[in-house]
Short mmCIF file of C-alpha atoms in Angstrom, two decimals:
data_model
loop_
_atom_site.label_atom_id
_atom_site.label_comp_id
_atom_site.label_asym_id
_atom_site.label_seq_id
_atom_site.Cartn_x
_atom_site.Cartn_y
_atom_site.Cartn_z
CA UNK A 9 0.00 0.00 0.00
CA UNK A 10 1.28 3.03 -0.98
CA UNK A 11 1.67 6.08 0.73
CA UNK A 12 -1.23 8.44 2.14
CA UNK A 13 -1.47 12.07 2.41
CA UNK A 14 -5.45 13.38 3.03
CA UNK A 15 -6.26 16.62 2.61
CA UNK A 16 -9.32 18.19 4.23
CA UNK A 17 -10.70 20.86 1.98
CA UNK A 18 -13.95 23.21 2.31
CA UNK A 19 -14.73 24.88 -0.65
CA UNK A 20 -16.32 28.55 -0.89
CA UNK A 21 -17.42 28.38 -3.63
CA UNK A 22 -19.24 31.82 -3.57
CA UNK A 23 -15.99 33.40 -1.79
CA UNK A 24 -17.79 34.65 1.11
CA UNK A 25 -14.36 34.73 3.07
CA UNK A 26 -13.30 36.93 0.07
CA UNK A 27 -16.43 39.40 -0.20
CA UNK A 28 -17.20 39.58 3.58
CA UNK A 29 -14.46 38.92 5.50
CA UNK A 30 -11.94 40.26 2.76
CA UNK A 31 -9.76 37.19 3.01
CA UNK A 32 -7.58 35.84 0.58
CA UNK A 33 -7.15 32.09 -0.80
CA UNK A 34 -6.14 29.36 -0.78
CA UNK A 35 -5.64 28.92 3.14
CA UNK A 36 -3.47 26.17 4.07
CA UNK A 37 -2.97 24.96 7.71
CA UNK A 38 -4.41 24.72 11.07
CA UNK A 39 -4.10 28.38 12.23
CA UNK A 40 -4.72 29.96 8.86
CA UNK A 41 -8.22 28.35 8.56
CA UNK A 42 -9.42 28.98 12.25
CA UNK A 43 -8.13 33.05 11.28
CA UNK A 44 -10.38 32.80 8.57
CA UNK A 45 -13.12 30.99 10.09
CA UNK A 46 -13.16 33.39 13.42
CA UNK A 47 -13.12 36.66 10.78
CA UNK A 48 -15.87 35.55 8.70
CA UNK A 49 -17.64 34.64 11.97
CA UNK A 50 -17.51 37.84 13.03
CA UNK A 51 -18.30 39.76 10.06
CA UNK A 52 -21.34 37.28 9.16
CA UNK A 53 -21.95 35.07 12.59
CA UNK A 54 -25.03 33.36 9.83
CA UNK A 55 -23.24 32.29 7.26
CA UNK A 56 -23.10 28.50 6.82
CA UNK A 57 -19.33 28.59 5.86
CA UNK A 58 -18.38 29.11 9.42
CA UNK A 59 -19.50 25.92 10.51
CA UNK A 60 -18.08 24.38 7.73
CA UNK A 61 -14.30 25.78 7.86
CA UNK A 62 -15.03 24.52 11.88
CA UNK A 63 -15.46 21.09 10.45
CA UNK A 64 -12.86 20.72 8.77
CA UNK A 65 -10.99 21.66 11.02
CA UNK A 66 -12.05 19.55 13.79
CA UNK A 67 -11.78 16.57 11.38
CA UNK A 68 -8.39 17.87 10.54
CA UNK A 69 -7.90 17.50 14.39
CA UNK A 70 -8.96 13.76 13.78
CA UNK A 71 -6.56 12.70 11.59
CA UNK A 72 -3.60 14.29 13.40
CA UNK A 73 -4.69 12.21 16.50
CA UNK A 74 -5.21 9.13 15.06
CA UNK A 75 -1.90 9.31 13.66
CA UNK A 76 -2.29 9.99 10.14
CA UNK A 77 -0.45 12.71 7.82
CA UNK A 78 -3.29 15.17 6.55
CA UNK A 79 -3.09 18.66 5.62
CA UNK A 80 -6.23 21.10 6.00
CA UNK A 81 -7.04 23.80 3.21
CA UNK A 82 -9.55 26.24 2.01
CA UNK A 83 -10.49 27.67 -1.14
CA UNK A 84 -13.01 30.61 -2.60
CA UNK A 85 -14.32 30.90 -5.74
CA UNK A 86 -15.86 34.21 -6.64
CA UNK A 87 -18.84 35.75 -5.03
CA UNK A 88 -20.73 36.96 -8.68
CA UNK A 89 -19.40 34.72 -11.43
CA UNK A 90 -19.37 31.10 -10.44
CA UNK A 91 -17.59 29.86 -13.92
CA UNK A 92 -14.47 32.34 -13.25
CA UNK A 93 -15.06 30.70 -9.76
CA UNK A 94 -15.05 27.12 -10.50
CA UNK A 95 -12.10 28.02 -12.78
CA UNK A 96 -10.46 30.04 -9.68
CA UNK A 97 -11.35 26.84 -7.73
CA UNK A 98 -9.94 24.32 -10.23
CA UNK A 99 -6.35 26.18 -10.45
CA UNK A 100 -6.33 27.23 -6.80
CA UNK A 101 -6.45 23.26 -5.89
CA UNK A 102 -3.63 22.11 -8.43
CA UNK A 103 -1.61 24.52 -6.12
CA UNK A 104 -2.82 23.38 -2.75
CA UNK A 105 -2.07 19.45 -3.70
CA UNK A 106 1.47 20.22 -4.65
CA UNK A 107 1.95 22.26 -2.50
CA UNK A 108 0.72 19.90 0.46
CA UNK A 109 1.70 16.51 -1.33
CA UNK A 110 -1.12 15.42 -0.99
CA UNK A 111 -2.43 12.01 -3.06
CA UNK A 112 -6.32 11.83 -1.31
CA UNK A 113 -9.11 14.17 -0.06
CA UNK A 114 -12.00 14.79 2.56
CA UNK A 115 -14.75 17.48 1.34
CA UNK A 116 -16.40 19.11 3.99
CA UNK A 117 -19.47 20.95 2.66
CA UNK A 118 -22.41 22.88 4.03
CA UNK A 119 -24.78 21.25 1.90
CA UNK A 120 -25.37 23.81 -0.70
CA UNK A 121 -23.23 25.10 -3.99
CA UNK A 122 -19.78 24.27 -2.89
CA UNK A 123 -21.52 20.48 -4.25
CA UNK A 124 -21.50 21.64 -7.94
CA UNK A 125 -17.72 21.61 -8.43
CA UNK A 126 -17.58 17.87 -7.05
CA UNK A 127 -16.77 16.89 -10.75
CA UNK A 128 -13.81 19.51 -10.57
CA UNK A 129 -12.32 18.32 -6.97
CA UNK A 130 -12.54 14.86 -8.45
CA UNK A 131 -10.55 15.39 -11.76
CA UNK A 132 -7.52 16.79 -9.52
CA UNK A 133 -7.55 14.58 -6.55
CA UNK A 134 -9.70 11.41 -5.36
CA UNK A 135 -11.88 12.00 -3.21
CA UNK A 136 -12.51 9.57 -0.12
CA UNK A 137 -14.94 11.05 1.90
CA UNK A 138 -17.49 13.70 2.02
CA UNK A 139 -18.76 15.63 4.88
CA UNK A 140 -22.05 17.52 4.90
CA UNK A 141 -22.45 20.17 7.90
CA UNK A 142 -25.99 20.83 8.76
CA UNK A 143 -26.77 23.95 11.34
CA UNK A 144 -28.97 22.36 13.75
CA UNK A 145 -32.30 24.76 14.36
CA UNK A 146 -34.20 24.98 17.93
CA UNK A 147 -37.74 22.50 17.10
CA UNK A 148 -39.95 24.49 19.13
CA UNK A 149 -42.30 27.11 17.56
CA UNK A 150 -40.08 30.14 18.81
CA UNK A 151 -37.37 28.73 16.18
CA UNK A 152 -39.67 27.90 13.64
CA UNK A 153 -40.74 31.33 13.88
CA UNK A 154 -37.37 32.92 13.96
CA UNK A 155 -36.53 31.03 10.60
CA UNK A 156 -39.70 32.46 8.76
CA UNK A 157 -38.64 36.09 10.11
CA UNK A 158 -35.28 35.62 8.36
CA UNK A 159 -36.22 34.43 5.34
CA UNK A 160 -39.01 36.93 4.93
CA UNK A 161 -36.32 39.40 5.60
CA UNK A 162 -33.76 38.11 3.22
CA UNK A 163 -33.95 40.31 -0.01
CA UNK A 164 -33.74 37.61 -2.57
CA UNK A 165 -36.81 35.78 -0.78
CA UNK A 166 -38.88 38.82 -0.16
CA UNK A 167 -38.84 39.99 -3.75
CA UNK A 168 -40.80 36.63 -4.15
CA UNK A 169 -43.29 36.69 -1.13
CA UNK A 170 -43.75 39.78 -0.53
CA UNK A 171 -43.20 42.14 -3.96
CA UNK A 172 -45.20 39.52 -6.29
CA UNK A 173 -48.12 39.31 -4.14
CA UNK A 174 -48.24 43.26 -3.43
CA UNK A 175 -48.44 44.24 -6.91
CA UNK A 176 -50.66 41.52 -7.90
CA UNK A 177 -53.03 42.88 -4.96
CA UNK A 178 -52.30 46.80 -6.28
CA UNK A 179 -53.22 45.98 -10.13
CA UNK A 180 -56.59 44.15 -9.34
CA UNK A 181 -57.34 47.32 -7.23
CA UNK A 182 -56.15 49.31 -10.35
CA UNK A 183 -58.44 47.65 -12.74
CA UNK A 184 -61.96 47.30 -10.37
CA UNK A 185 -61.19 50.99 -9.95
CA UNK A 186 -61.44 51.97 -13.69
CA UNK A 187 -63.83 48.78 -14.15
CA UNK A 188 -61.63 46.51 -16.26
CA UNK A 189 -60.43 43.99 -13.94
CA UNK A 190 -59.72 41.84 -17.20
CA UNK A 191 -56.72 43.77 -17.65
CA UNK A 192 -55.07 42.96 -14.24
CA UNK A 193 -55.52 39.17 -15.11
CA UNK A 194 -53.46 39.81 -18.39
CA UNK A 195 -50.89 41.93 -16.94
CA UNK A 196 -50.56 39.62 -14.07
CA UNK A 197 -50.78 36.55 -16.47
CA UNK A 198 -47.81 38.39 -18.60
CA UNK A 199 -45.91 39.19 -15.37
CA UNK A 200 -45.74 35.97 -13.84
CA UNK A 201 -45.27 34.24 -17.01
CA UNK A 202 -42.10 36.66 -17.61
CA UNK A 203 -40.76 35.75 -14.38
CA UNK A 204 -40.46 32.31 -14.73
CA UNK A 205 -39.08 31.83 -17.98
CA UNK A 206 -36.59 35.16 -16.55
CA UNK A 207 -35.74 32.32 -13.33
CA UNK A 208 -36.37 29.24 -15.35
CA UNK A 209 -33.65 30.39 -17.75
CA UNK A 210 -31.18 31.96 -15.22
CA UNK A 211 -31.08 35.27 -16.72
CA UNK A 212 -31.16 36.85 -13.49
CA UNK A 213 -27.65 36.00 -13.10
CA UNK A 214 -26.78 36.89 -16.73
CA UNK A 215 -28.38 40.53 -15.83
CA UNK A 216 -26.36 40.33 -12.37
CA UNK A 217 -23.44 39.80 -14.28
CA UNK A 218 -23.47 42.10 -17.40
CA UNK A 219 -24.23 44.93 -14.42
CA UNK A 220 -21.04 44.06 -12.20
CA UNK A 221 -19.22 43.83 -15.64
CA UNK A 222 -20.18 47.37 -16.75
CA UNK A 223 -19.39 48.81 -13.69
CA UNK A 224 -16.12 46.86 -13.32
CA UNK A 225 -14.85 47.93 -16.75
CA UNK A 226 -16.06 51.85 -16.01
CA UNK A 227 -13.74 51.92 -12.73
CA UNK A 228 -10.71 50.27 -14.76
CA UNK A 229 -10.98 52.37 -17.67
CA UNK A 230 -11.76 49.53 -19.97
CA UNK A 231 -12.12 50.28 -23.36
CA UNK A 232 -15.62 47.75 -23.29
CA UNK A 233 -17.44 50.28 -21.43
CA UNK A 234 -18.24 52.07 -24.36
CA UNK A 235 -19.44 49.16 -26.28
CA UNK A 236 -21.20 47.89 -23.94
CA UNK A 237 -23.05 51.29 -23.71
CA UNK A 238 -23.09 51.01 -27.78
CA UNK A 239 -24.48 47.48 -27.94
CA UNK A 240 -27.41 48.41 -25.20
CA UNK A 241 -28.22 51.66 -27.78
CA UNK A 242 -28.52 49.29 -30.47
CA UNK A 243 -30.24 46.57 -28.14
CA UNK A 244 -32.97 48.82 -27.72
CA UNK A 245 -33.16 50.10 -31.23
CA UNK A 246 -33.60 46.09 -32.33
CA UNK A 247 -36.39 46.22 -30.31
CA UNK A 248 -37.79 49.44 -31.71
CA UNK A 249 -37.60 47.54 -34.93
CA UNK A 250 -39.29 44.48 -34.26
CA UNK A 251 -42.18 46.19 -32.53
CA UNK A 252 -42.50 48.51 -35.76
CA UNK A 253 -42.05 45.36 -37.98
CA UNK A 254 -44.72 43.67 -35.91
CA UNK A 255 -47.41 46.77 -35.58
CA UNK A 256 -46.90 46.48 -39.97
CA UNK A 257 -47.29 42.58 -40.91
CA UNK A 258 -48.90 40.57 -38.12
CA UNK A 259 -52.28 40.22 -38.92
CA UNK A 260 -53.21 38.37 -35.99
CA UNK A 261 -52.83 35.12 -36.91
CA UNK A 262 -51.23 33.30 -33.57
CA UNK A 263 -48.70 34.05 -31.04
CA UNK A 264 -46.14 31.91 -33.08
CA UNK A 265 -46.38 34.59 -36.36
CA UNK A 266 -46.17 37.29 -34.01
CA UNK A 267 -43.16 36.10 -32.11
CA UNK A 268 -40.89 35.41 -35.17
CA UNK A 269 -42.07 39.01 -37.10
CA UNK A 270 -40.69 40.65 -33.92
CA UNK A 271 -36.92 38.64 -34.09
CA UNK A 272 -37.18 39.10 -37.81
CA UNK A 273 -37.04 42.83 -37.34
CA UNK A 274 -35.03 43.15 -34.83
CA UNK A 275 -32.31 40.00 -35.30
CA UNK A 276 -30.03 42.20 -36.99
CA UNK A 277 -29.66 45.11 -34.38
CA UNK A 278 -29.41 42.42 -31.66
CA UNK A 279 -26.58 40.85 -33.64
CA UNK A 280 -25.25 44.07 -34.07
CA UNK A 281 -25.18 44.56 -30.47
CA UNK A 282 -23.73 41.37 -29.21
CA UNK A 283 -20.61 42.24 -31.89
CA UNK A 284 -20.16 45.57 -30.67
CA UNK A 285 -19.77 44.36 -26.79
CA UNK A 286 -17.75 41.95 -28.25
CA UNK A 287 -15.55 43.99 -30.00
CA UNK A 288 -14.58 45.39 -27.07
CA UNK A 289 -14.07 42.45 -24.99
CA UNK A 290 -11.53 41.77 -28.33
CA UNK A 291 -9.92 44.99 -27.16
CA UNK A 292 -9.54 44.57 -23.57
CA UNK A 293 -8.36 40.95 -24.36
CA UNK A 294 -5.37 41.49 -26.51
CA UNK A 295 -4.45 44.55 -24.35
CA UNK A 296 -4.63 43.24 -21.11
CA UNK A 297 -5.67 39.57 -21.06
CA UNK A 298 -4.04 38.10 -24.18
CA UNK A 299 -4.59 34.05 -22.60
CA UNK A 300 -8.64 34.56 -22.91
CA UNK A 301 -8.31 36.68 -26.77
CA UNK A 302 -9.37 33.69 -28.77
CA UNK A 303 -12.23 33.11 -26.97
CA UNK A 304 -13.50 36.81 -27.31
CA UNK A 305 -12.53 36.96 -31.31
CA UNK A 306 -14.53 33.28 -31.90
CA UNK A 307 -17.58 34.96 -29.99
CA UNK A 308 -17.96 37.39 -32.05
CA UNK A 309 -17.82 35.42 -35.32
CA UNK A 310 -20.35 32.89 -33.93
CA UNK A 311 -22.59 35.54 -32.81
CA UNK A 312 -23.01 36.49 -36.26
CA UNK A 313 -23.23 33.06 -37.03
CA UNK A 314 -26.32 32.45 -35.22
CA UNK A 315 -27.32 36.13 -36.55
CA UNK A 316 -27.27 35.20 -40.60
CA UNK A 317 -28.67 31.75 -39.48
CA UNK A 318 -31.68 33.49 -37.71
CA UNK A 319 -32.54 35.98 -40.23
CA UNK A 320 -32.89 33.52 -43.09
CA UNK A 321 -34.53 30.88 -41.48
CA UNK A 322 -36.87 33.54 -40.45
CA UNK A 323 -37.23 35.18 -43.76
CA UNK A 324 -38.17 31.39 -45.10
CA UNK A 325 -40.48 30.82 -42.37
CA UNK A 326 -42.98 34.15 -42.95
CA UNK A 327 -42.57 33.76 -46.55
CA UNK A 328 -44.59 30.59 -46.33
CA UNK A 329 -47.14 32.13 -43.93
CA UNK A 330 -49.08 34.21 -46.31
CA UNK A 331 -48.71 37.11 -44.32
CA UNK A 332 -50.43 40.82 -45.88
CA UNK A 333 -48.01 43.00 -47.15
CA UNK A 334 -45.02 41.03 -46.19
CA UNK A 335 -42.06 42.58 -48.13
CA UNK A 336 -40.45 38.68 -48.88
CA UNK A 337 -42.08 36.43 -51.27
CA UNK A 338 -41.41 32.46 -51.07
CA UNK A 339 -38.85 32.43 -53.73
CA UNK A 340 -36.91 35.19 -52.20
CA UNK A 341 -37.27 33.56 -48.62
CA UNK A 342 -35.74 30.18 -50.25
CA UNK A 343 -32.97 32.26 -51.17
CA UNK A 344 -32.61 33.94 -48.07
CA UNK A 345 -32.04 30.70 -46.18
CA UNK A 346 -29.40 29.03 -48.46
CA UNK A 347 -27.78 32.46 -48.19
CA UNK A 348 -28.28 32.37 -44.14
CA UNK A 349 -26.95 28.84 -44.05
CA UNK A 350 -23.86 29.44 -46.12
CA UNK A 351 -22.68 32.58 -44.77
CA UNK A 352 -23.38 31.17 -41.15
CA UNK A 353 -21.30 28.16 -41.78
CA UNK A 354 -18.90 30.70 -43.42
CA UNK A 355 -18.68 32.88 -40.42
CA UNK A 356 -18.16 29.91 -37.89
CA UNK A 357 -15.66 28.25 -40.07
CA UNK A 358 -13.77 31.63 -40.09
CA UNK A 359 -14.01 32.19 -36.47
CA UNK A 360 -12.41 28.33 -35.80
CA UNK A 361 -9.54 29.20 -37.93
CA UNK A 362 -8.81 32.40 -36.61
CA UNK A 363 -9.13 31.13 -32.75
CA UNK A 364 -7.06 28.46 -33.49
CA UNK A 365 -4.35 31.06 -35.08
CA UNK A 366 -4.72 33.46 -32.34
CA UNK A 367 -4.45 30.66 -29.82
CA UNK A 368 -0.76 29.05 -31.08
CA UNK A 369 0.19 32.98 -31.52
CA UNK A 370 -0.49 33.62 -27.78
CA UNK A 371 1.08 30.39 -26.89
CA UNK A 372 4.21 31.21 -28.52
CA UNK A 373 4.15 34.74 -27.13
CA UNK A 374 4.07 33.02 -23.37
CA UNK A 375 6.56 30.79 -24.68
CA UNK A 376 8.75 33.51 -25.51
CA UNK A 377 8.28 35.17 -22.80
CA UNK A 378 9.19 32.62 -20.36
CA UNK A 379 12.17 32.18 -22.20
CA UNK A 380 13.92 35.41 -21.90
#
């Protein structure tokens, strides 16, 4: 048997010992995890990461006493953007097990996130054991009480039970005021509907994250600030566009019609838009952050991809649907979408090559680099 060297890890993943207790990882060792885990404590005595940092500890403590070699550790990911975290995660732990020696590893958890980058923990170190902490809660009705306060008063749950329901209760008085109460049930059918596919499809943190982007490349002076400013002015012109292409040609046929006359007329300032943030995240890339360049250029090209696609498949699609005073006829929207699909497949085949280029130039560049 060969020999055995455990680490016991906790992982952050939403770096609350970064953002609240303004603590840097990885933490390695005894002392440096009960620092971190007594300065988080007291700038958040809540959070659940206290507990778990504890744990690890104490089944650090364990191992030492039963006469094993182990090592103790802790890593954060990032608070807002949980891919840069995993990826923070994923390169912070390639450190910690050389630096440790480490062949083996105990994850202590709290149950929630930190869960999610299992997959990543396993594909740099096996993983023996897994520990979940659970915060036990007082069973009378004082703590059940207590735990309904809180979550009322938490801000992410409150805009759900206690925002929703107000305006919901606010339009209905709207509408029996000016007798139409028809048009509460519509707005509040639109609203809720909205919502959901807004949760269902995550775009909450999408928003979350374009916001902390802006605001991160206004205080560095990135160069992405004003195309990101550009690409929302031509955002909201796309929509502009499909609302006036809509208000012309849909005659009311469906919700289906309707739907793809308002992309059609606005697909190409959307496109436009994604390119011109884009083309600033090229910018910002091969000045400051050459490694993640390829990634930005190939975005851009696949963007308008998926724009050419979109337009011609659309153009074929209310060609065939008869539509009044629709400007493209059926043989025209046949040649639209062998013109989408070939100067799509042009676009992405470009964008390959020229991430692949950009990649082995940037690679030789470190290469050189490293050299001298």
């Amino acid at each position: 048997m060969g020999f055995i060297r455990t680490l016991v890890l906790n992982i952050d993943r939403d770096d609350d010992i970064g953002f609240k207790a303004s603590i840097d990882s990885p933490l390695i060792g005894r002392l440096a995890c009960l620092d971190a885990a007594v300065r988080l404590a007291l700038a958040d005595p809540e959070d659940s990461d206290v507990n778990a940092i504890f744990q690890a500890v104490s089944t650090y403590d364990k191992l030492i006493a039963d006469g094993e070699e182990a090592e103790v550790a802790v890593i954060g990911g990032n608070h807002f953007r949980f891919i840069e975290g995993d990826r923070k995660v994923a390169r912070l732990l390639d450190e910690v097990v050389t630096q440790t020696g480490c062949n083996q590893c105990i994850l202590v958890t709290d149950g929630g996130e930190d869960e999610y980058i299992l997959p990543i923990i396993q594909g740099k170190i096996t993983v023996s054991s897994i520990q979940r902490v659970i915060v036990s809660q007082m069973p009378n009705l004082e703590g059940t009480y207590y735990i309904l306060k809180k979550l009322i008063s938490d801000p992410k749950i409150s805009k759900i039970v206690l925002v929703l329901p107000g305006l919901t209760l606010m339009l209905y008085a709207i509408s029996y005021a000016v007798n139409r109460p028809e048009i509460a049930t519509m707005v509040i059918a639109g609203c809720v509907g909205g919502y959901l596919l807004y949760k269902g499809f995550s775009l909450d943190e999408v928003v979350r994250s374009e916001l902390i982007d802006l605001k991160s490349t206004l205080y560095r002076g990135r160069f992405s600030f004003v195309t990101y400013i550009g690409g929302l002015i031509f955002a909201i012109i796309g929509v502009m566009e499909g609302t006036s292409a809509l208000t012309s040609y849909w005659d009311g046929s469906g919700i289906f019609p309707m739907a793809i006359i308002f992309l059609w007329g606005a697909v190409a300032w959307f496109t436009l838009a994604a390119i011109t943030t884009s083309l600033g995240s090229i910018i910002d890339s091969f000045l400051y952050e050459r490694e993640s360049l390829s990634r930005a250029v190939i975005f851009s090209y696949f963007i308008s991809a998926i724009g050419v696609l979109a337009f011609g498949g659309m153009s074929y699609t209310l060609s065939n649907l008869n539509l009044s005073q629709f400007p493209i006829t059926q043989d025209l929207g046949i040649t639209y979408i062998i013109q989408g699909a070939i100067g799509g497949l042009v676009c992405a085949f470009v964008g390959i090559i020229l991430q692949h280029s950009i990649s082995v130039w940037a690679q030789k560049k470190e290469e050189s680099i490293t050299f001298l």
